[in-house]
Amino acid sequence: MASINYAQREITCKIVYYGCALSGKTTNLEYIHDHVPATEKGGLVSLSTQGDRTLFFDFLPLEVQDVGGFTAKFQLYTVPGQVVYNATRRLVLRGVDGLVFVADSQWSQAKENVESFQNMIDNLSQYGYSLDSIPYVLQYNKRDLPSVAPPHYLDFTLNRRNRRVPVFETVAPNGVAVFDCLNAVCRLVLAKLRAA
Amino acid sequence: MAPEEVTYLHLQPVVIYEEDARDLAQRLDAFLKASRSSLVILIDRSGQIIAERGYARKREADELAALAAAAFAATEQVAKLIGENSFSVLFHQGEERNIHLSVVGESALMLTAFDDRTTLGLVRLYAGEAAESLMPVVQRIQSRSGPADLPDVGDRKLFAGS
C-alpha cells in the first residue's frame, strides 16, 4: 500500500505490471530503466531463470523530485506470467496501488490474455481487493507484429467493465507509448491517493 | 471444495508524520546501538520502507526492502506447506555481512544487517525487544486513514524518457 511520509516529504506507491507469459512486462521495465535519467532510478532487479524468464518478479524503483513539495517514489514490479507461478504472482500483488495490464495483441494470445486478466481479478480478491477500486490501465503490446487483433476487439475482451480505463497501444522494445502508459498509471494512483 | 482463505488488506495509504518518524528513529537507533548492527529497515509487508537507520547506499534500502519482503512472503507460504502459520525469523549468513529478518506485529518486518562486530544471538535478543517497542508506533501509523492535502499533478508528465 502507498505510504505518505510527511517527515521526509515522500510519497511511495507500488505499481504492478501484470499479464500473460511473454506479453512484454519485463521488456517494459527494461525500456523504462534504460531511458530514465540516473537521478530518477535505482537498479533493475530481476529474479529470473537461466532462460531469462521471470521467476518471481522484476523490481525497478523510480522517483520524481518536486511533486508539489514531495518526492514521489514509484516502485515498479512485474509478475511471472507463466501459469505455474500463480502463488508468486499473488505475493507480488500484496499492497498494490496501481496496475498495468500488459496484453499480447496477437490473435494467437487472445485466450491467454482473458485468462490472465481473470487470474488478476481472482488474485486481487484473495486480499479483499477489487479491480473496481484500484487504478489500472491497459496496454495492448506488440502492435508492430503482423498478426495482431484490432484495438476494438481487445477492448471487447478486456475493457468491458463498468469503468472503461485508458488504453495504450505499445511496442515495448522500441518504447512506443511505454512512458505514456507509465505516466498515466502514476497520475491515476496519485489522484486516487489525493481523494482517499 | 472449501473456499480459499481471504486475507483482507486495507487500501488506505500509510501516513507517517514527524512525530512518528521521530519515535521510530529513536527506537531503531537504540536497537542499532545495543545490537551493534550497521543497518536496520522497518518494512511493511508489501515491501515499502516505513523507516530506516544506519548506513545504506542511496536506493540500496529500496531494493533490500522489496527483496526481503518477497523472501519473507515466499517462506511464509513454505511454512504453511509444512503446517506452520509462519516463520517469525529468517537469517541469511554471508562471509562478511549477514541479514536478520524478523516480524513486527502482523503487518511489518524488521531487516537488520550486521557483520562480525556482533553476534546473531545479540541481534536476535535485541530484535525481539525492538519489535515490542516498535509495535505501538506501527499500529498507530497503520490505523490512520489518508489525508487529502496531497499535490494535484494534473496532466503533468512525471517521466519524460529519453
mmCIF file of C-alpha atoms in Angstrom:
data_model
loop_
_atom_site.group_PDB
_atom_site.id
_atom_site.type_symbol
_atom_site.label_atom_id
_atom_site.label_comp_id
_atom_site.label_asym_id
_atom_site.label_seq_id
_atom_site.Cartn_x
_atom_site.Cartn_y
_atom_site.Cartn_z
ATOM 1 C CA MET A 1 0.000 0.000 0.000
ATOM 2 C CA ALA A 2 1.095 3.551 -0.568
ATOM 3 C CA SER A 3 2.874 5.462 2.149
ATOM 4 C CA ILE A 4 2.966 9.200 2.703
ATOM 5 C CA ASN A 5 5.882 10.309 4.817
ATOM 6 C CA TYR A 6 5.457 13.902 5.939
ATOM 7 C CA ALA A 7 8.745 13.820 7.842
ATOM 8 C CA GLN A 8 10.718 13.121 4.661
ATOM 9 C CA ARG A 9 8.156 14.641 2.263
ATOM 10 C CA GLU A 10 7.908 11.392 0.313
ATOM 11 C CA ILE A 11 5.026 9.543 -1.319
ATOM 12 C CA THR A 12 5.729 5.894 -2.172
ATOM 13 C CA CYS A 13 3.466 3.769 -4.386
ATOM 14 C CA LYS A 14 3.597 0.233 -5.732
ATOM 15 C CA ILE A 15 2.711 -0.399 -9.369
ATOM 16 C CA VAL A 16 2.497 -3.910 -10.797
ATOM 17 C CA TYR A 17 2.761 -4.887 -14.472
ATOM 18 C CA TYR A 18 0.525 -7.941 -14.914
ATOM 19 C CA GLY A 19 -0.224 -10.098 -17.960
ATOM 20 C CA CYS A 20 0.180 -13.489 -19.576
ATOM 21 C CA ALA A 21 3.521 -15.171 -20.302
ATOM 22 C CA LEU A 22 5.770 -13.365 -22.803
ATOM 23 C CA SER A 23 3.414 -10.389 -23.154
ATOM 24 C CA GLY A 24 6.289 -7.918 -22.576
ATOM 25 C CA LYS A 25 6.105 -6.955 -18.894
ATOM 26 C CA THR A 26 9.835 -7.259 -18.270
ATOM 27 C CA THR A 27 10.560 -5.502 -21.586
ATOM 28 C CA ASN A 28 8.537 -2.513 -20.345
ATOM 29 C CA LEU A 29 10.683 -2.249 -17.227
ATOM 30 C CA GLU A 30 13.895 -2.721 -19.191
ATOM 31 C CA TYR A 31 12.955 0.066 -21.590
ATOM 32 C CA ILE A 32 11.980 2.385 -18.740
ATOM 33 C CA HIS A 33 15.210 1.580 -16.899
ATOM 34 C CA ASP A 34 17.296 2.340 -19.986
ATOM 35 C CA HIS A 35 15.559 5.652 -20.672
ATOM 36 C CA VAL A 36 15.167 7.271 -17.267
ATOM 37 C CA PRO A 37 17.979 9.540 -16.042
ATOM 38 C CA ALA A 38 20.207 8.008 -13.364
ATOM 39 C CA THR A 39 18.971 10.572 -10.842
ATOM 40 C CA GLU A 40 15.430 9.226 -11.141
ATOM 41 C CA LYS A 41 16.034 5.482 -10.854
ATOM 42 C CA GLY A 42 17.560 2.663 -8.857
ATOM 43 C CA GLY A 43 18.854 -0.629 -10.230
ATOM 44 C CA LEU A 44 16.618 -3.033 -12.110
ATOM 45 C CA VAL A 45 16.411 -6.196 -10.027
ATOM 46 C CA SER A 46 15.347 -9.285 -11.968
ATOM 47 C CA LEU A 47 14.660 -12.607 -10.332
ATOM 48 C CA SER A 48 14.675 -14.772 -13.429
ATOM 49 C CA THR A 49 15.512 -18.300 -14.520
ATOM 50 C CA GLN A 50 18.587 -19.207 -16.537
ATOM 51 C CA GLY A 51 16.420 -18.942 -19.639
ATOM 52 C CA ASP A 52 15.684 -15.319 -18.754
ATOM 53 C CA ARG A 53 12.050 -15.955 -17.879
ATOM 54 C CA THR A 54 10.762 -14.148 -14.816
ATOM 55 C CA LEU A 55 10.797 -16.494 -11.837
ATOM 56 C CA PHE A 56 9.491 -14.233 -9.065
ATOM 57 C CA PHE A 57 9.407 -10.604 -10.177
ATOM 58 C CA ASP A 58 11.365 -7.685 -11.625
ATOM 59 C CA PHE A 59 11.688 -4.582 -9.494
ATOM 60 C CA LEU A 60 12.540 -1.043 -10.564
ATOM 61 C CA PRO A 61 12.396 1.891 -8.124
ATOM 62 C CA LEU A 62 11.770 5.296 -9.746
ATOM 63 C CA GLU A 63 11.434 8.721 -8.207
ATOM 64 C CA VAL A 64 10.364 12.199 -9.239
ATOM 65 C CA GLN A 65 11.503 15.251 -7.326
ATOM 66 C CA ASP A 66 9.280 18.162 -6.505
ATOM 67 C CA VAL A 67 5.791 16.875 -6.972
ATOM 68 C CA GLY A 68 4.062 19.648 -5.060
ATOM 69 C CA GLY A 69 6.839 19.694 -2.478
ATOM 70 C CA PHE A 70 7.053 15.896 -2.228
ATOM 71 C CA THR A 71 9.360 13.331 -3.771
ATOM 72 C CA ALA A 72 7.120 10.771 -5.477
ATOM 73 C CA LYS A 73 8.602 7.270 -5.462
ATOM 74 C CA PHE A 74 7.113 4.616 -7.697
ATOM 75 C CA GLN A 75 8.155 1.023 -7.207
ATOM 76 C CA LEU A 76 7.508 -0.916 -10.398
ATOM 77 C CA TYR A 77 7.104 -4.686 -10.224
ATOM 78 C CA THR A 78 6.322 -7.344 -12.809
ATOM 79 C CA VAL A 79 4.789 -10.722 -12.083
ATOM 80 C CA PRO A 80 5.893 -14.017 -13.652
ATOM 81 C CA GLY A 81 3.453 -14.668 -16.494
ATOM 82 C CA GLN A 82 3.754 -18.435 -16.665
ATOM 83 C CA VAL A 83 0.644 -20.208 -15.369
ATOM 84 C CA VAL A 84 2.619 -22.377 -12.958
ATOM 85 C CA TYR A 85 3.806 -19.386 -10.921
ATOM 86 C CA ASN A 86 0.425 -18.258 -9.623
ATOM 87 C CA ALA A 87 1.465 -18.362 -5.959
ATOM 88 C CA THR A 88 4.281 -15.889 -6.611
ATOM 89 C CA ARG A 89 2.031 -13.653 -8.737
ATOM 90 C CA ARG A 90 -0.312 -13.389 -5.799
ATOM 91 C CA LEU A 91 2.514 -12.436 -3.431
ATOM 92 C CA VAL A 92 3.634 -9.603 -5.719
ATOM 93 C CA LEU A 93 0.122 -8.113 -5.681
ATOM 94 C CA ARG A 94 0.215 -7.572 -1.943
ATOM 95 C CA GLY A 95 -0.155 -3.864 -1.237
ATOM 96 C CA VAL A 96 -0.530 -2.893 -4.916
ATOM 97 C CA ASP A 97 -1.605 0.703 -5.587
ATOM 98 C CA GLY A 98 -1.876 0.645 -9.373
ATOM 99 C CA LEU A 99 -1.824 -1.899 -12.199
ATOM 100 C CA VAL A 100 -0.749 -2.019 -15.823
ATOM 101 C CA PHE A 101 -2.273 -5.000 -17.586
ATOM 102 C CA VAL A 102 0.024 -5.880 -20.491
ATOM 103 C CA ALA A 103 -1.892 -7.752 -23.197
ATOM 104 C CA ASP A 104 -0.178 -9.525 -26.082
ATOM 105 C CA SER A 105 -2.054 -8.151 -29.109
ATOM 106 C CA GLN A 106 -1.529 -11.217 -31.286
ATOM 107 C CA TRP A 107 -4.669 -13.155 -32.220
ATOM 108 C CA SER A 108 -2.982 -16.326 -31.017
ATOM 109 C CA GLN A 109 -2.802 -14.940 -27.470
ATOM 110 C CA ALA A 110 -6.431 -13.804 -27.177
ATOM 111 C CA LYS A 111 -7.408 -16.633 -24.823
ATOM 112 C CA GLU A 112 -4.265 -16.243 -22.700
ATOM 113 C CA ASN A 113 -4.973 -12.515 -22.226
ATOM 114 C CA VAL A 114 -8.503 -13.126 -20.995
ATOM 115 C CA GLU A 115 -7.369 -15.906 -18.671
ATOM 116 C CA SER A 116 -4.589 -13.740 -17.257
ATOM 117 C CA PHE A 117 -6.983 -10.812 -16.722
ATOM 118 C CA GLN A 118 -9.385 -13.075 -14.839
ATOM 119 C CA ASN A 119 -6.467 -14.527 -12.890
ATOM 120 C CA MET A 120 -5.519 -10.978 -11.849
ATOM 121 C CA ILE A 121 -9.062 -10.364 -10.594
ATOM 122 C CA ASP A 122 -9.046 -13.668 -8.699
ATOM 123 C CA ASN A 123 -5.661 -12.988 -7.101
ATOM 124 C CA LEU A 124 -6.699 -9.482 -6.071
ATOM 125 C CA SER A 125 -9.772 -10.937 -4.410
ATOM 126 C CA GLN A 126 -7.520 -13.059 -2.209
ATOM 127 C CA TYR A 127 -6.534 -9.827 -0.469
ATOM 128 C CA GLY A 128 -10.083 -8.493 -0.449
ATOM 129 C CA TYR A 129 -9.175 -6.101 -3.296
ATOM 130 C CA SER A 130 -11.496 -5.367 -6.193
ATOM 131 C CA LEU A 131 -10.374 -4.154 -9.581
ATOM 132 C CA ASP A 132 -13.160 -1.560 -9.281
ATOM 133 C CA SER A 133 -11.255 0.202 -6.503
ATOM 134 C CA ILE A 134 -7.689 0.024 -7.893
ATOM 135 C CA PRO A 135 -6.391 2.417 -10.573
ATOM 136 C CA TYR A 136 -5.321 0.496 -13.662
ATOM 137 C CA VAL A 137 -4.626 0.943 -17.353
ATOM 138 C CA LEU A 138 -4.487 -1.471 -20.266
ATOM 139 C CA GLN A 139 -1.545 -1.860 -22.566
ATOM 140 C CA TYR A 140 -2.030 -3.547 -25.950
ATOM 141 C CA ASN A 141 1.533 -4.536 -26.685
ATOM 142 C CA LYS A 142 3.378 -5.874 -29.740
ATOM 143 C CA ARG A 143 1.464 -3.610 -32.137
ATOM 144 C CA ASP A 144 4.317 -3.950 -34.641
ATOM 145 C CA LEU A 145 3.686 -7.647 -35.254
ATOM 146 C CA PRO A 146 1.757 -8.744 -38.365
ATOM 147 C CA SER A 147 -0.989 -10.835 -36.834
ATOM 148 C CA VAL A 148 -2.491 -8.582 -34.179
ATOM 149 C CA ALA A 149 -6.116 -8.154 -33.172
ATOM 150 C CA PRO A 150 -7.562 -4.655 -33.684
ATOM 151 C CA PRO A 151 -7.860 -2.476 -30.557
ATOM 152 C CA HIS A 152 -11.671 -2.619 -30.611
ATOM 153 C CA TYR A 153 -11.511 -6.410 -30.354
ATOM 154 C CA LEU A 154 -9.101 -6.193 -27.413
ATOM 155 C CA ASP A 155 -11.417 -3.594 -25.844
ATOM 156 C CA PHE A 156 -14.296 -6.017 -26.286
ATOM 157 C CA THR A 157 -12.434 -8.773 -24.423
ATOM 158 C CA LEU A 158 -10.542 -6.750 -21.789
ATOM 159 C CA ASN A 159 -12.048 -3.269 -21.368
ATOM 160 C CA ARG A 160 -15.690 -4.114 -20.814
ATOM 161 C CA ARG A 161 -16.181 -3.420 -17.118
ATOM 162 C CA ASN A 162 -18.414 -0.574 -15.917
ATOM 163 C CA ARG A 163 -15.366 1.636 -15.673
ATOM 164 C CA ARG A 164 -13.586 1.894 -19.051
ATOM 165 C CA VAL A 165 -9.898 2.527 -18.479
ATOM 166 C CA PRO A 166 -7.175 4.219 -20.550
ATOM 167 C CA VAL A 167 -5.643 2.038 -23.265
ATOM 168 C CA PHE A 168 -2.135 2.321 -24.731
ATOM 169 C CA GLU A 169 -1.005 0.662 -27.945
ATOM 170 C CA THR A 170 2.635 -0.123 -27.370
ATOM 171 C CA VAL A 171 5.740 -1.618 -28.891
ATOM 172 C CA ALA A 172 7.705 -2.175 -25.710
ATOM 173 C CA PRO A 173 11.207 -2.929 -27.144
ATOM 174 C CA ASN A 174 11.111 0.381 -29.064
ATOM 175 C CA GLY A 175 9.414 2.264 -26.249
ATOM 176 C CA VAL A 176 6.349 3.241 -28.293
ATOM 177 C CA ALA A 177 3.824 4.628 -25.745
ATOM 178 C CA VAL A 178 5.659 2.936 -22.854
ATOM 179 C CA PHE A 179 6.185 6.229 -20.980
ATOM 180 C CA ASP A 180 2.668 7.458 -21.818
ATOM 181 C CA CYS A 181 1.358 4.329 -20.148
ATOM 182 C CA LEU A 182 3.662 4.708 -17.120
ATOM 183 C CA ASN A 183 2.746 8.361 -16.676
ATOM 184 C CA ALA A 184 -0.951 7.582 -16.920
ATOM 185 C CA VAL A 185 -0.920 4.933 -14.215
ATOM 186 C CA CYS A 186 1.275 7.087 -11.939
ATOM 187 C CA ARG A 187 -1.137 10.021 -12.309
ATOM 188 C CA LEU A 188 -4.139 7.795 -11.594
ATOM 189 C CA VAL A 189 -2.504 6.441 -8.443
ATOM 190 C CA LEU A 190 -1.630 9.906 -7.145
ATOM 191 C CA ALA A 191 -5.135 11.164 -7.920
ATOM 192 C CA LYS A 192 -6.615 8.230 -6.035
ATOM 193 C CA LEU A 193 -4.374 8.916 -3.030
ATOM 194 C CA ARG A 194 -5.407 12.527 -3.081
ATOM 195 C CA ALA A 195 -9.051 11.528 -2.996
ATOM 196 C CA ALA A 196 -8.510 8.987 -0.178
ATOM 197 C CA MET B 1 -14.122 -27.726 -2.020
ATOM 198 C CA ALA B 2 -13.641 -25.208 0.783
ATOM 199 C CA PRO B 3 -13.281 -21.587 -0.373
ATOM 200 C CA GLU B 4 -9.752 -20.219 -0.228
ATOM 201 C CA GLU B 5 -8.960 -18.018 2.719
ATOM 202 C CA VAL B 6 -9.160 -14.284 2.008
ATOM 203 C CA THR B 7 -6.643 -12.002 3.680
ATOM 204 C CA TYR B 8 -8.226 -8.571 3.856
ATOM 205 C CA LEU B 9 -5.732 -5.752 3.467
ATOM 206 C CA HIS B 10 -6.771 -2.149 3.543
ATOM 207 C CA LEU B 11 -6.057 0.077 0.570
ATOM 208 C CA GLN B 12 -5.636 3.237 2.594
ATOM 209 C CA PRO B 13 -2.152 4.734 2.450
ATOM 210 C CA VAL B 14 0.153 4.577 5.437
ATOM 211 C CA VAL B 15 0.720 8.101 6.744
ATOM 212 C CA ILE B 16 3.887 8.937 8.669
ATOM 213 C CA TYR B 17 4.111 12.275 10.485
ATOM 214 C CA GLU B 18 7.169 13.959 12.059
ATOM 215 C CA GLU B 19 6.252 12.595 15.462
ATOM 216 C CA ASP B 20 6.014 9.014 14.133
ATOM 217 C CA ALA B 21 9.330 9.331 12.304
ATOM 218 C CA ARG B 22 10.972 10.631 15.485
ATOM 219 C CA ASP B 23 9.543 7.813 17.631
ATOM 220 C CA LEU B 24 10.627 5.174 15.124
ATOM 221 C CA ALA B 25 14.116 6.662 14.715
ATOM 222 C CA GLN B 26 14.619 6.752 18.484
ATOM 223 C CA ARG B 27 13.679 3.078 18.877
ATOM 224 C CA LEU B 28 15.652 1.915 15.831
ATOM 225 C CA ASP B 29 18.754 3.875 16.917
ATOM 226 C CA ALA B 30 18.563 2.266 20.358
ATOM 227 C CA PHE B 31 18.361 -1.143 18.692
ATOM 228 C CA LEU B 32 21.305 -0.433 16.369
ATOM 229 C CA LYS B 33 23.463 0.669 19.281
ATOM 230 C CA ALA B 34 22.532 -2.223 21.575
ATOM 231 C CA SER B 35 22.858 -4.909 18.894
ATOM 232 C CA ARG B 36 25.931 -3.318 17.272
ATOM 233 C CA SER B 37 24.350 -3.731 13.829
ATOM 234 C CA SER B 38 25.071 -1.498 10.837
ATOM 235 C CA LEU B 39 21.629 -1.045 9.275
ATOM 236 C CA VAL B 40 18.015 -1.568 10.237
ATOM 237 C CA ILE B 41 14.997 -1.103 7.947
ATOM 238 C CA LEU B 42 11.390 -1.272 9.070
ATOM 239 C CA ILE B 43 9.354 -2.562 6.110
ATOM 240 C CA ASP B 44 5.665 -3.095 5.516
ATOM 241 C CA ARG B 45 4.672 -6.487 4.137
ATOM 242 C CA SER B 46 4.261 -5.114 0.632
ATOM 243 C CA GLY B 47 7.964 -4.191 0.554
ATOM 244 C CA GLN B 48 7.814 -0.464 1.272
ATOM 245 C CA ILE B 49 10.051 1.222 3.779
ATOM 246 C CA ILE B 50 8.447 2.678 6.898
ATOM 247 C CA ALA B 51 11.749 3.817 8.454
ATOM 248 C CA GLU B 52 15.459 3.134 8.108
ATOM 249 C CA ARG B 53 18.506 3.906 10.230
ATOM 250 C CA GLY B 54 22.186 3.144 9.842
ATOM 251 C CA TYR B 55 24.269 3.025 6.707
ATOM 252 C CA ALA B 56 22.928 2.107 3.241
ATOM 253 C CA ARG B 57 23.938 3.367 -0.204
ATOM 254 C CA LYS B 58 21.388 5.539 -1.962
ATOM 255 C CA ARG B 59 18.413 3.388 -3.012
ATOM 256 C CA GLU B 60 20.089 0.212 -1.668
ATOM 257 C CA ALA B 61 17.465 0.206 1.076
ATOM 258 C CA ASP B 62 14.616 0.220 -1.504
ATOM 259 C CA GLU B 63 15.960 -2.913 -3.139
ATOM 260 C CA LEU B 64 16.686 -4.611 0.180
ATOM 261 C CA ALA B 65 13.154 -3.884 1.380
ATOM 262 C CA ALA B 66 11.475 -5.205 -1.791
ATOM 263 C CA LEU B 67 13.555 -8.381 -1.860
ATOM 264 C CA ALA B 68 13.296 -9.040 1.878
ATOM 265 C CA ALA B 69 9.509 -8.673 1.876
ATOM 266 C CA ALA B 70 9.312 -11.056 -1.083
ATOM 267 C CA ALA B 71 11.641 -13.578 0.558
ATOM 268 C CA PHE B 72 9.600 -13.420 3.727
ATOM 269 C CA ALA B 73 6.303 -13.818 1.857
ATOM 270 C CA ALA B 74 7.685 -16.820 -0.033
ATOM 271 C CA THR B 75 8.904 -18.561 3.114
ATOM 272 C CA GLU B 76 5.562 -17.853 4.765
ATOM 273 C CA GLN B 77 3.968 -19.984 2.037
ATOM 274 C CA VAL B 78 6.626 -22.650 2.622
ATOM 275 C CA ALA B 79 5.761 -22.582 6.340
ATOM 276 C CA LYS B 80 2.109 -23.182 5.551
ATOM 277 C CA LEU B 81 3.017 -26.211 3.436
ATOM 278 C CA ILE B 82 4.605 -27.857 6.465
ATOM 279 C CA GLY B 83 1.770 -26.914 8.804
ATOM 280 C CA GLU B 84 3.288 -23.784 10.344
ATOM 281 C CA ASN B 85 1.471 -20.468 10.182
ATOM 282 C CA SER B 86 4.652 -18.512 9.546
ATOM 283 C CA PHE B 87 8.349 -18.402 10.334
ATOM 284 C CA SER B 88 8.943 -15.496 12.664
ATOM 285 C CA VAL B 89 12.646 -15.109 11.882
ATOM 286 C CA LEU B 90 14.776 -15.508 8.750
ATOM 287 C CA PHE B 91 18.546 -15.442 8.847
ATOM 288 C CA HIS B 92 20.900 -15.209 5.873
ATOM 289 C CA GLN B 93 24.553 -15.786 6.628
ATOM 290 C CA GLY B 94 27.224 -14.304 4.398
ATOM 291 C CA GLU B 95 31.012 -14.375 4.582
ATOM 292 C CA GLU B 96 31.239 -10.838 5.915
ATOM 293 C CA ARG B 97 27.730 -9.494 6.293
ATOM 294 C CA ASN B 98 24.539 -11.139 7.456
ATOM 295 C CA ILE B 99 20.847 -10.350 7.289
ATOM 296 C CA HIS B 100 18.347 -10.979 10.069
ATOM 297 C CA LEU B 101 14.679 -10.586 9.245
ATOM 298 C CA SER B 102 12.011 -10.667 11.924
ATOM 299 C CA VAL B 103 8.337 -9.793 12.269
ATOM 300 C CA VAL B 104 6.981 -6.678 13.941
ATOM 301 C CA GLY B 105 3.344 -7.495 14.573
ATOM 302 C CA GLU B 106 1.299 -8.787 11.654
ATOM 303 C CA SER B 107 1.980 -6.074 9.129
ATOM 304 C CA ALA B 108 5.656 -5.125 9.333
ATOM 305 C CA LEU B 109 9.121 -6.660 9.154
ATOM 306 C CA MET B 110 12.455 -5.554 10.529
ATOM 307 C CA LEU B 111 15.563 -6.149 8.429
ATOM 308 C CA THR B 112 18.893 -5.943 10.214
ATOM 309 C CA ALA B 113 22.280 -6.040 8.503
ATOM 310 C CA PHE B 114 25.290 -6.850 10.667
ATOM 311 C CA ASP B 115 28.862 -8.096 10.464
ATOM 312 C CA ASP B 116 31.366 -9.774 12.799
ATOM 313 C CA ARG B 117 31.360 -6.865 15.231
ATOM 314 C CA THR B 118 28.338 -8.545 16.813
ATOM 315 C CA THR B 119 26.694 -11.966 17.011
ATOM 316 C CA LEU B 120 23.459 -13.498 15.800
ATOM 317 C CA GLY B 121 22.426 -14.126 19.397
ATOM 318 C CA LEU B 122 22.785 -10.476 20.332
ATOM 319 C CA VAL B 123 20.862 -9.335 17.241
ATOM 320 C CA ARG B 124 18.071 -11.824 17.922
ATOM 321 C CA LEU B 125 17.820 -10.787 21.552
ATOM 322 C CA TYR B 126 17.537 -7.071 20.842
ATOM 323 C CA ALA B 127 15.387 -7.555 17.719
ATOM 324 C CA GLY B 128 12.720 -9.144 19.897
ATOM 325 C CA GLU B 129 12.814 -6.216 22.322
ATOM 326 C CA ALA B 130 12.813 -3.692 19.481
ATOM 327 C CA ALA B 131 9.771 -5.330 17.887
ATOM 328 C CA GLU B 132 7.864 -4.920 21.151
ATOM 329 C CA SER B 133 8.727 -1.241 21.385
ATOM 330 C CA LEU B 134 8.033 -0.561 17.681
ATOM 331 C CA MET B 135 4.657 -2.271 17.605
ATOM 332 C CA PRO B 136 2.568 0.525 19.175
ATOM 333 C CA VAL B 137 4.069 3.105 16.800
ATOM 334 C CA VAL B 138 3.481 0.894 13.747
ATOM 335 C CA GLN B 139 -0.099 0.246 14.859
ATOM 336 C CA ARG B 140 -0.662 3.962 15.371
ATOM 337 C CA ILE B 141 0.586 4.697 11.849
ATOM 338 C CA GLN B 142 -1.345 1.920 10.163
ATOM 339 C CA SER B 143 -4.631 2.679 11.878
ATOM 340 C CA ARG B 144 -4.879 6.149 10.318
ATOM 341 C CA SER B 145 -6.673 6.980 7.127
ATOM 342 C CA GLY B 146 -5.007 9.079 4.447
ATOM 343 C CA PRO B 147 -5.107 12.871 4.388
ATOM 344 C CA ALA B 148 -6.382 14.881 1.441
ATOM 345 C CA ASP B 149 -3.748 17.624 1.285
ATOM 346 C CA LEU B 150 -1.591 15.975 -1.363
ATOM 347 C CA PRO B 151 -0.391 17.704 -4.540
ATOM 348 C CA ASP B 152 -2.559 17.701 -7.642
ATOM 349 C CA VAL B 153 -0.341 16.545 -10.522
ATOM 350 C CA GLY B 154 -2.986 17.213 -13.174
ATOM 351 C CA ASP B 155 -1.654 16.225 -16.595
ATOM 352 C CA ARG B 156 1.986 16.614 -15.625
ATOM 353 C CA LYS B 157 4.325 14.238 -17.403
ATOM 354 C CA LEU B 158 6.165 12.725 -14.446
ATOM 355 C CA PHE B 159 8.645 10.757 -16.537
ATOM 356 C CA ALA B 160 9.802 12.123 -19.870
ATOM 357 C CA GLY B 161 12.038 9.274 -21.004
ATOM 358 C CA SER B 162 14.872 9.977 -23.413
#
